[in-house]
């Protein structure tokens, strides 16, 4: 059992000055109980807390660390840029062209791209663009999908709000809420119904093509194909929110994996290599409507700054050179098989959803294909499971409804240790 004296003290102090003591709600351990852990240092697949405990990390800063924390090449590149270039100019820099060109090579549907500072900014901007381009107001999203904290998206929005048990947020106007329609993930009929009821009013359909914010829910390929067809028929912009699954489930993201091409793509997390970066891009014809070329306004003081772009660029280059995806698949499959074997020994049959290195063990036996089936999972059992894993030095997301990310730097030994700990934690979850 780790001693968490210093973490507990810091959390008490933090609560005086920071709402809930945290700068992002899911960090607060609300759904699993206990005190959030203050980290002091990250390296590779490990993090050390302020009390000196070390953890094997399966959160990876919530997605960015596909290559682990402090990846040596990424760290060296950041240091170089800081010393030799600077952190920001507010003028164009050559590196912006380099990353835009690289992105269009990695993700062929991206003909033009705009860099921003977070996934939230990317999705907000993409939706504004879709509205500006189509002249329509409404959007369709999917129950349980998270697209950042923009007003339009805080309607049935997945883990953060789900964990806190408040599906809608005060402060979002009725008008905004009325313009956001929620369909059922993997259910094309639910989308058709909304499109028919709102004929000619839907600007965009936005979806996580691998949902990762209500646990992990893979999209069925036929479903994405049908969405694409429907959008083409109705002149609706199809937005893939690949902030989490982009560069994660395949180098070219879910659109490469499924072979379905969106009109616009939003990116974040891995594209920043651990620094704050987001991006939205897609069809030239649509992107040409972004200011200053077009009339749809979008801007950012620190957008495309050299420091953040360096971290992202270096990460993308390593991903291209090393092609870690087959190995990530092997590693994550090893964990899945190990967990399955443990459950068999214990007479348990919980659902595991996984796409590459994004995985989730749901404490339910109901197949998880959408939000409704996801929330059949037993959060209280997950809480016990989580704490047992933590006691054994393994850091999972403090919520049932989050992904477990395996990284390139998890070793065989790490994985074996994780499978052993999983057995004990499954036992603990049922005591
Ligand atoms: C994390 C996430 C976002 C929001 O990104 P931030 O950088 O946290 O603003 C948007 N969409 C998806 C799918 C995400 O996973």
Tab-separated table of C-alpha atoms and ligand atoms in Angstrom:
chain	number	residue	atom	x	y	z
A	1	UNK	CA	0.000	0.000	0.000
A	2	UNK	CA	1.567	3.302	-1.024
A	3	UNK	CA	1.777	6.018	1.624
A	4	UNK	CA	0.053	9.106	0.241
A	5	UNK	CA	0.649	11.611	3.041
A	6	UNK	CA	2.089	14.399	0.907
A	7	UNK	CA	-0.516	13.909	-1.855
A	8	UNK	CA	-3.297	14.161	0.713
A	9	UNK	CA	-1.795	17.356	2.162
A	10	UNK	CA	-1.399	18.924	-1.266
A	11	UNK	CA	-4.959	18.038	-2.211
A	12	UNK	CA	-6.314	19.732	0.934
A	13	UNK	CA	-4.310	22.853	0.081
A	14	UNK	CA	-5.309	22.749	-3.595
A	15	UNK	CA	-9.001	22.697	-2.711
A	16	UNK	CA	-8.642	26.154	-1.156
A	17	UNK	CA	-7.519	27.724	-4.412
A	18	UNK	CA	-8.615	25.460	-7.260
A	19	UNK	CA	-12.222	24.284	-7.762
A	20	UNK	CA	-12.306	20.703	-6.512
A	21	UNK	CA	-8.526	20.883	-6.191
A	22	UNK	CA	-7.997	19.962	-9.853
A	23	UNK	CA	-7.648	21.622	-13.238
A	24	UNK	CA	-9.676	18.926	-15.011
A	25	UNK	CA	-12.558	17.082	-13.319
A	26	UNK	CA	-11.704	13.408	-13.970
A	27	UNK	CA	-8.436	13.852	-12.075
A	28	UNK	CA	-10.386	14.212	-8.838
A	29	UNK	CA	-11.002	10.494	-8.111
A	30	UNK	CA	-14.702	11.275	-7.533
A	31	UNK	CA	-16.006	8.027	-8.967
A	32	UNK	CA	-13.385	5.715	-7.426
A	33	UNK	CA	-13.042	7.451	-4.066
A	34	UNK	CA	-9.855	8.454	-2.284
A	35	UNK	CA	-7.360	11.219	-2.875
A	36	UNK	CA	-5.847	12.128	-6.221
A	37	UNK	CA	-2.156	11.419	-6.417
A	38	UNK	CA	0.267	14.257	-7.011
A	39	UNK	CA	2.910	13.192	-9.457
A	40	UNK	CA	6.427	14.517	-9.253
A	41	UNK	CA	8.139	12.887	-12.214
A	42	UNK	CA	7.334	10.866	-15.302
A	43	UNK	CA	9.707	8.709	-17.294
A	44	UNK	CA	8.792	6.189	-19.967
A	45	UNK	CA	5.929	4.057	-18.699
A	46	UNK	CA	6.498	5.069	-15.070
A	47	UNK	CA	5.452	7.955	-12.841
A	48	UNK	CA	6.715	8.769	-9.362
A	49	UNK	CA	4.527	10.634	-6.899
A	50	UNK	CA	5.413	13.289	-4.329
A	51	UNK	CA	5.606	10.620	-1.590
A	52	UNK	CA	8.162	8.642	-3.580
A	53	UNK	CA	5.850	5.844	-4.810
A	54	UNK	CA	6.346	4.637	-8.365
A	55	UNK	CA	3.534	3.556	-10.687
A	56	UNK	CA	3.316	1.773	-13.983
A	57	UNK	CA	1.267	4.183	-16.077
A	58	UNK	CA	-1.672	3.173	-18.297
A	59	UNK	CA	-3.151	6.664	-18.552
A	60	UNK	CA	-0.304	8.289	-20.476
A	61	UNK	CA	-1.544	11.808	-19.734
A	62	UNK	CA	-4.948	10.630	-21.045
A	63	UNK	CA	-3.658	9.606	-24.434
A	64	UNK	CA	-0.672	11.631	-25.656
A	65	UNK	CA	2.077	9.321	-24.383
A	66	UNK	CA	1.923	6.554	-26.964
A	67	UNK	CA	5.749	6.591	-26.794
A	68	UNK	CA	5.888	7.095	-23.031
A	69	UNK	CA	6.678	10.189	-20.996
A	70	UNK	CA	9.955	12.042	-21.650
A	71	UNK	CA	10.633	10.141	-24.865
A	72	UNK	CA	14.346	10.964	-25.323
A	73	UNK	CA	14.117	12.248	-28.911
A	74	UNK	CA	11.018	14.318	-28.162
A	75	UNK	CA	12.621	15.773	-25.043
A	76	UNK	CA	15.830	16.603	-26.902
A	77	UNK	CA	13.886	18.275	-29.716
A	78	UNK	CA	11.915	20.414	-27.257
A	79	UNK	CA	15.140	21.444	-25.528
A	80	UNK	CA	16.722	22.329	-28.856
A	81	UNK	CA	13.778	24.470	-29.927
A	82	UNK	CA	13.603	26.249	-26.600
A	83	UNK	CA	17.298	27.150	-26.619
A	84	UNK	CA	17.733	27.904	-30.317
A	85	UNK	CA	14.391	29.084	-31.626
A	86	UNK	CA	12.072	30.347	-28.884
A	87	UNK	CA	8.684	29.457	-27.475
A	88	UNK	CA	6.445	31.758	-29.506
A	89	UNK	CA	6.521	34.581	-32.024
A	90	UNK	CA	2.982	35.293	-33.118
A	91	UNK	CA	4.333	35.328	-36.676
A	92	UNK	CA	4.309	32.494	-39.177
A	93	UNK	CA	7.170	30.000	-38.806
A	94	UNK	CA	8.460	27.355	-41.198
A	95	UNK	CA	7.645	24.514	-38.808
A	96	UNK	CA	3.916	25.172	-39.339
A	97	UNK	CA	4.252	24.213	-42.986
A	98	UNK	CA	6.272	21.143	-42.041
A	99	UNK	CA	3.610	19.782	-39.692
A	100	UNK	CA	0.733	20.661	-42.044
A	101	UNK	CA	2.457	18.879	-44.909
A	102	UNK	CA	3.284	15.873	-42.726
A	103	UNK	CA	-0.309	15.634	-41.487
A	104	UNK	CA	-1.679	15.660	-45.003
A	105	UNK	CA	0.670	12.804	-45.856
A	106	UNK	CA	-0.241	10.732	-42.790
A	107	UNK	CA	-3.975	11.452	-43.025
A	108	UNK	CA	-4.800	11.821	-46.739
A	109	UNK	CA	-8.286	13.318	-46.105
A	110	UNK	CA	-6.532	16.357	-44.614
A	111	UNK	CA	-5.851	18.665	-47.545
A	112	UNK	CA	-5.580	21.739	-45.354
A	113	UNK	CA	-5.182	22.034	-41.617
A	114	UNK	CA	-5.319	24.669	-38.891
A	115	UNK	CA	-3.322	24.184	-35.686
A	116	UNK	CA	-4.913	25.042	-32.338
A	117	UNK	CA	-4.022	24.456	-28.680
A	118	UNK	CA	-6.379	21.713	-27.527
A	119	UNK	CA	-8.837	19.096	-28.696
A	120	UNK	CA	-11.669	21.249	-27.406
A	121	UNK	CA	-10.634	24.127	-29.643
A	122	UNK	CA	-10.344	21.782	-32.603
A	123	UNK	CA	-13.889	20.397	-32.268
A	124	UNK	CA	-15.452	23.794	-31.499
A	125	UNK	CA	-13.784	25.263	-34.566
A	126	UNK	CA	-14.669	22.335	-36.824
A	127	UNK	CA	-18.339	22.619	-35.889
A	128	UNK	CA	-18.354	26.382	-36.443
A	129	UNK	CA	-16.766	25.786	-39.823
A	130	UNK	CA	-19.357	23.148	-40.737
A	131	UNK	CA	-22.140	25.549	-39.744
A	132	UNK	CA	-20.586	28.437	-41.639
A	133	UNK	CA	-20.026	26.294	-44.706
A	134	UNK	CA	-23.496	24.724	-44.840
A	135	UNK	CA	-25.462	27.662	-43.456
A	136	UNK	CA	-27.234	25.216	-41.139
A	137	UNK	CA	-27.417	25.332	-37.328
A	138	UNK	CA	-27.943	21.840	-35.944
A	139	UNK	CA	-25.433	19.100	-35.278
A	140	UNK	CA	-25.798	15.436	-34.461
A	141	UNK	CA	-23.494	13.808	-31.950
A	142	UNK	CA	-23.659	10.448	-30.233
A	143	UNK	CA	-24.701	9.727	-26.697
A	144	UNK	CA	-21.572	9.066	-24.603
A	145	UNK	CA	-19.150	10.625	-27.081
A	146	UNK	CA	-16.963	13.397	-25.705
A	147	UNK	CA	-15.758	16.192	-27.930
A	148	UNK	CA	-14.211	18.538	-25.391
A	149	UNK	CA	-16.076	21.024	-23.234
A	150	UNK	CA	-17.506	23.335	-25.901
A	151	UNK	CA	-21.126	24.253	-25.168
A	152	UNK	CA	-22.520	22.351	-28.151
A	153	UNK	CA	-20.991	19.100	-26.962
A	154	UNK	CA	-21.929	19.029	-23.285
A	155	UNK	CA	-25.061	17.076	-23.930
A	156	UNK	CA	-24.738	13.406	-22.937
A	157	UNK	CA	-21.011	13.761	-23.130
A	158	UNK	CA	-19.270	10.728	-21.696
A	159	UNK	CA	-16.848	10.057	-18.872
A	160	UNK	CA	-16.191	13.420	-17.194
A	161	UNK	CA	-19.814	14.386	-16.902
A	162	UNK	CA	-20.875	10.755	-16.568
A	163	UNK	CA	-18.533	10.258	-13.626
A	164	UNK	CA	-20.001	13.300	-11.930
A	165	UNK	CA	-23.530	12.172	-12.720
A	166	UNK	CA	-24.619	15.406	-14.415
A	167	UNK	CA	-25.353	14.646	-18.060
A	168	UNK	CA	-26.060	18.275	-18.889
A	169	UNK	CA	-24.127	21.263	-17.659
A	170	UNK	CA	-25.651	24.454	-16.274
A	171	UNK	CA	-24.390	27.399	-18.275
A	172	UNK	CA	-25.158	25.795	-21.604
A	173	UNK	CA	-28.079	27.759	-23.051
A	174	UNK	CA	-31.329	26.109	-24.059
A	175	UNK	CA	-30.749	27.368	-27.593
A	176	UNK	CA	-27.398	25.619	-27.811
A	177	UNK	CA	-28.781	22.433	-26.314
A	178	UNK	CA	-31.636	22.498	-28.823
A	179	UNK	CA	-29.168	22.655	-31.699
A	180	UNK	CA	-27.370	19.503	-30.512
A	181	UNK	CA	-29.155	16.264	-31.289
A	182	UNK	CA	-28.035	12.973	-29.763
A	183	UNK	CA	-28.119	9.720	-31.684
A	184	UNK	CA	-27.236	6.209	-30.536
A	185	UNK	CA	-23.727	4.966	-31.307
A	186	UNK	CA	-23.617	2.095	-33.802
A	187	UNK	CA	-27.311	2.606	-34.622
A	188	UNK	CA	-27.764	4.153	-38.077
A	189	UNK	CA	-31.560	4.172	-37.782
A	190	UNK	CA	-31.338	6.548	-34.819
A	191	UNK	CA	-29.350	8.916	-37.048
A	192	UNK	CA	-31.722	8.600	-40.021
A	193	UNK	CA	-34.630	9.432	-37.751
A	194	UNK	CA	-32.992	12.670	-36.567
A	195	UNK	CA	-31.938	13.638	-40.082
A	196	UNK	CA	-35.478	13.117	-41.392
A	197	UNK	CA	-37.042	15.025	-38.517
A	198	UNK	CA	-34.633	17.920	-39.170
A	199	UNK	CA	-34.499	17.822	-42.948
A	200	UNK	CA	-32.027	20.349	-44.328
A	201	UNK	CA	-31.094	21.661	-40.870
A	202	UNK	CA	-28.157	19.430	-39.972
A	203	UNK	CA	-24.757	21.042	-40.552
A	204	UNK	CA	-22.592	18.222	-39.243
A	205	UNK	CA	-22.451	14.806	-37.710
A	206	UNK	CA	-19.545	14.503	-35.300
A	207	UNK	CA	-18.382	11.152	-34.007
A	208	UNK	CA	-15.482	9.471	-32.250
A	209	UNK	CA	-14.863	6.704	-34.807
A	210	UNK	CA	-13.475	4.659	-31.932
A	211	UNK	CA	-15.312	5.948	-28.884
A	212	UNK	CA	-12.924	6.306	-25.970
A	213	UNK	CA	-14.757	8.446	-23.480
A	214	UNK	CA	-17.376	5.979	-22.267
A	215	UNK	CA	-14.813	3.294	-21.852
A	216	UNK	CA	-13.812	2.009	-25.281
A	217	UNK	CA	-16.501	1.306	-27.861
A	218	UNK	CA	-15.437	0.387	-31.389
A	219	UNK	CA	-17.668	1.580	-34.207
A	220	UNK	CA	-18.999	-1.108	-36.503
A	221	UNK	CA	-17.570	-0.588	-39.958
A	222	UNK	CA	-21.003	-0.835	-41.657
A	223	UNK	CA	-22.209	1.886	-39.321
A	224	UNK	CA	-19.449	4.309	-40.342
A	225	UNK	CA	-19.977	3.443	-44.005
A	226	UNK	CA	-23.703	4.138	-43.658
A	227	UNK	CA	-22.974	7.444	-41.898
A	228	UNK	CA	-20.731	8.468	-44.780
A	229	UNK	CA	-23.489	7.644	-47.309
A	230	UNK	CA	-26.127	9.483	-45.322
A	231	UNK	CA	-23.933	12.592	-45.050
A	232	UNK	CA	-23.289	12.533	-48.806
A	233	UNK	CA	-27.003	12.242	-49.574
A	234	UNK	CA	-27.988	15.050	-47.231
A	235	UNK	CA	-25.088	17.472	-47.716
A	236	UNK	CA	-24.021	17.010	-44.099
A	237	UNK	CA	-20.385	17.455	-43.053
A	238	UNK	CA	-19.010	14.287	-41.477
A	239	UNK	CA	-16.519	15.098	-38.728
A	240	UNK	CA	-14.332	12.381	-37.255
A	241	UNK	CA	-13.162	13.435	-33.836
A	242	UNK	CA	-9.843	11.621	-33.762
A	243	UNK	CA	-8.438	13.576	-30.821
A	244	UNK	CA	-7.971	10.291	-28.939
A	245	UNK	CA	-7.874	7.577	-31.613
A	246	UNK	CA	-5.867	9.547	-34.183
A	247	UNK	CA	-2.260	8.273	-34.528
A	248	UNK	CA	-3.263	5.700	-31.879
A	249	UNK	CA	-5.358	2.929	-33.483
A	250	UNK	CA	-3.285	3.314	-36.668
A	251	UNK	CA	-0.862	5.990	-37.867
A	252	UNK	CA	-3.627	7.426	-40.057
A	253	UNK	CA	-6.177	7.019	-37.270
A	254	UNK	CA	-9.549	5.328	-37.331
A	255	UNK	CA	-10.210	6.554	-40.875
A	256	UNK	CA	-7.248	4.492	-42.069
A	257	UNK	CA	-8.276	1.497	-39.951
A	258	UNK	CA	-11.890	1.480	-41.150
A	259	UNK	CA	-11.320	2.854	-44.627
A	260	UNK	CA	-14.010	5.494	-44.178
A	261	UNK	CA	-13.146	9.090	-45.088
A	262	UNK	CA	-14.606	12.049	-43.186
A	263	UNK	CA	-14.921	15.603	-44.514
A	264	UNK	CA	-13.208	17.092	-41.464
A	265	UNK	CA	-10.972	15.554	-38.814
A	266	UNK	CA	-10.185	16.903	-35.367
A	267	UNK	CA	-6.940	15.974	-33.662
A	268	UNK	CA	-5.227	16.466	-30.326
A	269	UNK	CA	-3.431	14.434	-27.638
A	270	UNK	CA	-0.710	12.453	-29.525
A	271	UNK	CA	-0.279	15.275	-32.054
A	272	UNK	CA	1.087	17.420	-29.220
A	273	UNK	CA	3.554	14.848	-27.898
A	274	UNK	CA	2.631	15.908	-24.355
A	275	UNK	CA	2.357	19.646	-25.011
A	276	UNK	CA	-0.931	21.472	-25.665
A	277	UNK	CA	-1.782	21.022	-29.338
A	278	UNK	CA	-4.908	20.377	-31.358
A	279	UNK	CA	-5.745	20.642	-35.031
A	280	UNK	CA	-8.649	20.473	-37.412
A	281	UNK	CA	-8.405	19.827	-41.082
A	282	UNK	CA	-9.974	18.199	-44.095
A	283	UNK	CA	-11.346	18.935	-47.527
A	284	UNK	CA	-9.800	21.964	-49.177
A	285	UNK	CA	-13.198	23.199	-50.351
A	286	UNK	CA	-14.400	23.372	-46.742
A	287	UNK	CA	-11.159	24.515	-45.091
A	288	UNK	CA	-10.919	27.445	-47.515
A	289	UNK	CA	-13.763	29.007	-45.550
A	290	UNK	CA	-11.562	29.531	-42.490
A	291	UNK	CA	-10.337	33.111	-41.864
A	292	UNK	CA	-8.414	34.938	-43.251
A	293	UNK	CA	-9.067	33.090	-46.515
A	294	UNK	CA	-12.749	32.674	-45.731
A	295	UNK	CA	-15.340	34.230	-43.466
A	296	UNK	CA	-15.494	31.660	-40.640
A	297	UNK	CA	-13.464	33.205	-37.839
A	298	UNK	CA	-10.938	31.199	-35.875
A	299	UNK	CA	-7.728	32.391	-34.229
A	300	UNK	CA	-5.188	31.731	-31.462
A	301	UNK	CA	-2.390	33.734	-29.842
A	302	UNK	CA	-0.235	30.663	-29.257
A	303	UNK	CA	-1.513	28.484	-32.112
A	304	UNK	CA	1.300	26.815	-34.023
A	305	UNK	CA	3.965	27.878	-31.543
A	306	UNK	CA	7.371	26.267	-32.113
A	307	UNK	CA	7.660	24.530	-28.762
A	308	UNK	CA	4.376	22.639	-29.007
A	309	UNK	CA	4.822	21.905	-32.694
A	310	UNK	CA	8.281	20.495	-32.043
A	311	UNK	CA	6.920	17.976	-29.557
A	312	UNK	CA	4.182	16.968	-31.984
A	313	UNK	CA	6.402	16.838	-35.050
A	314	UNK	CA	9.045	14.737	-33.357
A	315	UNK	CA	6.393	12.331	-32.051
A	316	UNK	CA	4.859	11.967	-35.518
A	317	UNK	CA	8.274	11.402	-37.084
A	318	UNK	CA	9.084	8.635	-34.610
A	319	UNK	CA	5.695	7.025	-35.248
A	320	UNK	CA	6.382	7.095	-38.997
A	321	UNK	CA	9.910	5.740	-38.674
A	322	UNK	CA	9.341	3.079	-36.040
A	323	UNK	CA	5.845	1.912	-36.958
A	324	UNK	CA	5.085	0.842	-33.368
A	325	UNK	CA	1.555	-0.276	-34.236
A	326	UNK	CA	2.121	-4.033	-34.689
A	327	UNK	CA	3.978	-4.120	-31.382
A	328	UNK	CA	1.339	-2.020	-29.621
A	329	UNK	CA	-1.254	-4.492	-30.882
A	330	UNK	CA	0.785	-7.442	-29.555
A	331	UNK	CA	1.272	-5.822	-26.174
A	332	UNK	CA	-2.347	-4.822	-25.732
A	333	UNK	CA	-3.516	-8.247	-26.952
A	334	UNK	CA	-1.240	-9.883	-24.363
A	335	UNK	CA	-2.957	-7.896	-21.616
A	336	UNK	CA	-6.403	-8.701	-22.967
A	337	UNK	CA	-5.627	-12.436	-23.101
A	338	UNK	CA	-4.080	-12.362	-19.623
A	339	UNK	CA	-7.094	-10.589	-18.147
A	340	UNK	CA	-9.398	-13.068	-19.929
A	341	UNK	CA	-7.499	-16.011	-18.435
A	342	UNK	CA	-7.666	-14.457	-14.964
A	343	UNK	CA	-11.398	-13.992	-15.283
A	344	UNK	CA	-11.858	-17.585	-16.404
A	345	UNK	CA	-9.992	-18.791	-13.323
A	346	UNK	CA	-12.307	-16.703	-11.180
A	347	UNK	CA	-15.500	-17.631	-13.006
A	348	UNK	CA	-15.977	-14.088	-14.276
A	349	UNK	CA	-16.997	-13.039	-17.738
A	350	UNK	CA	-16.670	-9.275	-18.017
A	351	UNK	CA	-16.532	-7.467	-21.327
A	352	UNK	CA	-13.243	-6.272	-22.737
A	353	UNK	CA	-13.392	-3.851	-25.656
A	354	UNK	CA	-10.178	-3.055	-27.448
A	355	UNK	CA	-8.965	-1.416	-30.609
A	356	UNK	CA	-5.173	-1.603	-30.788
A	357	UNK	CA	-3.706	0.016	-27.694
A	358	UNK	CA	-7.031	1.524	-26.540
A	359	UNK	CA	-8.781	-0.899	-24.215
A	360	UNK	CA	-11.402	-1.082	-21.518
A	361	UNK	CA	-12.408	-3.760	-19.046
A	362	UNK	CA	-16.079	-3.136	-18.344
A	363	UNK	CA	-17.492	-4.611	-15.156
A	364	UNK	CA	-20.524	-5.942	-16.984
A	365	UNK	CA	-21.360	-9.062	-18.968
A	366	UNK	CA	-23.559	-7.095	-21.382
A	367	UNK	CA	-21.777	-6.506	-24.701
A	368	UNK	CA	-20.880	-2.805	-24.786
A	369	UNK	CA	-21.819	-1.244	-28.129
A	370	UNK	CA	-23.214	2.121	-27.057
A	371	UNK	CA	-23.796	4.392	-24.094
A	372	UNK	CA	-26.720	2.458	-22.642
A	373	UNK	CA	-24.851	-0.823	-22.605
A	374	UNK	CA	-21.703	0.906	-21.248
A	375	UNK	CA	-23.486	2.222	-18.196
A	376	UNK	CA	-24.564	-1.285	-17.201
A	377	UNK	CA	-20.949	-1.537	-15.930
A	378	UNK	CA	-20.562	-1.613	-12.161
A	379	UNK	CA	-18.609	1.526	-11.204
A	380	UNK	CA	-18.361	0.485	-7.553
A	381	UNK	CA	-16.591	-2.741	-8.534
A	382	UNK	CA	-14.326	-0.753	-10.818
A	383	UNK	CA	-13.480	1.529	-7.889
A	384	UNK	CA	-12.289	-1.440	-5.823
A	385	UNK	CA	-10.432	-2.851	-8.813
A	386	UNK	CA	-8.785	0.511	-9.453
A	387	UNK	CA	-7.602	0.866	-5.850
A	388	UNK	CA	-6.229	-2.652	-5.736
A	389	UNK	CA	-4.277	-2.005	-8.958
A	390	UNK	CA	-3.026	1.257	-7.477
A	391	UNK	CA	-1.914	-0.517	-4.298
A	392	UNK	CA	0.059	-2.863	-6.536
A	393	UNK	CA	1.744	0.076	-8.262
A	394	UNK	CA	-0.371	0.211	-11.404
A	395	UNK	CA	-1.971	3.476	-12.377
A	396	UNK	CA	-5.237	3.160	-14.310
A	397	UNK	CA	-7.712	5.900	-15.141
A	398	UNK	CA	-9.742	6.779	-12.034
A	399	UNK	CA	-13.035	6.027	-13.790
A	400	UNK	CA	-14.728	2.966	-15.268
A	401	UNK	CA	-15.553	5.015	-18.338
A	402	UNK	CA	-12.056	5.730	-19.594
A	403	UNK	CA	-9.600	3.944	-21.825
A	404	UNK	CA	-6.557	2.000	-20.686
A	405	UNK	CA	-3.664	2.978	-22.955
A	406	UNK	CA	-0.776	0.644	-23.578
A	407	UNK	CA	2.355	2.428	-24.771
A	408	UNK	CA	5.320	1.429	-26.881
A	409	UNK	CA	7.555	1.537	-23.795
A	410	UNK	CA	5.619	-0.960	-21.685
A	411	UNK	CA	8.012	-3.931	-21.397
A	412	UNK	CA	7.177	-7.650	-21.294
A	413	UNK	CA	7.966	-7.519	-17.599
A	414	UNK	CA	5.585	-4.584	-17.120
A	415	UNK	CA	2.835	-6.450	-18.925
A	416	UNK	CA	3.329	-9.634	-16.917
A	417	UNK	CA	3.279	-7.644	-13.713
A	418	UNK	CA	0.028	-6.034	-14.880
A	419	UNK	CA	-1.648	-9.379	-15.597
A	420	UNK	CA	-0.669	-10.662	-12.126
A	421	UNK	CA	-1.976	-7.514	-10.497
A	422	UNK	CA	-5.183	-7.799	-12.515
A	423	UNK	CA	-5.869	-11.199	-10.923
A	424	UNK	CA	-5.516	-9.814	-7.410
A	425	UNK	CA	-7.565	-6.750	-8.287
A	426	UNK	CA	-10.377	-8.837	-9.754
A	427	UNK	CA	-10.439	-10.761	-6.469
A	428	UNK	CA	-10.434	-7.496	-4.517
A	429	UNK	CA	-13.294	-6.118	-6.635
A	430	UNK	CA	-15.496	-8.968	-5.414
A	431	UNK	CA	-14.743	-8.732	-1.707
B	1	LIG	C1	-9.689	14.530	-25.065
B	1	LIG	C2	-10.700	14.661	-26.128
B	1	LIG	C3	-11.166	15.920	-26.556
B	1	LIG	C4	-10.787	17.200	-25.863
B	1	LIG	O1	-9.442	17.485	-25.976
B	1	LIG	P1	-8.770	18.510	-24.920
B	1	LIG	O2	-7.376	18.659	-25.420
B	1	LIG	O3	-8.897	17.866	-23.589
B	1	LIG	O4	-9.545	19.773	-24.998
B	1	LIG	C5	-12.026	15.961	-27.633
B	1	LIG	N1	-12.421	14.851	-28.251
B	1	LIG	C6	-11.993	13.624	-27.866
B	1	LIG	C7	-12.444	12.418	-28.622
B	1	LIG	C8	-11.139	13.494	-26.789
B	1	LIG	O5	-10.768	12.279	-26.374
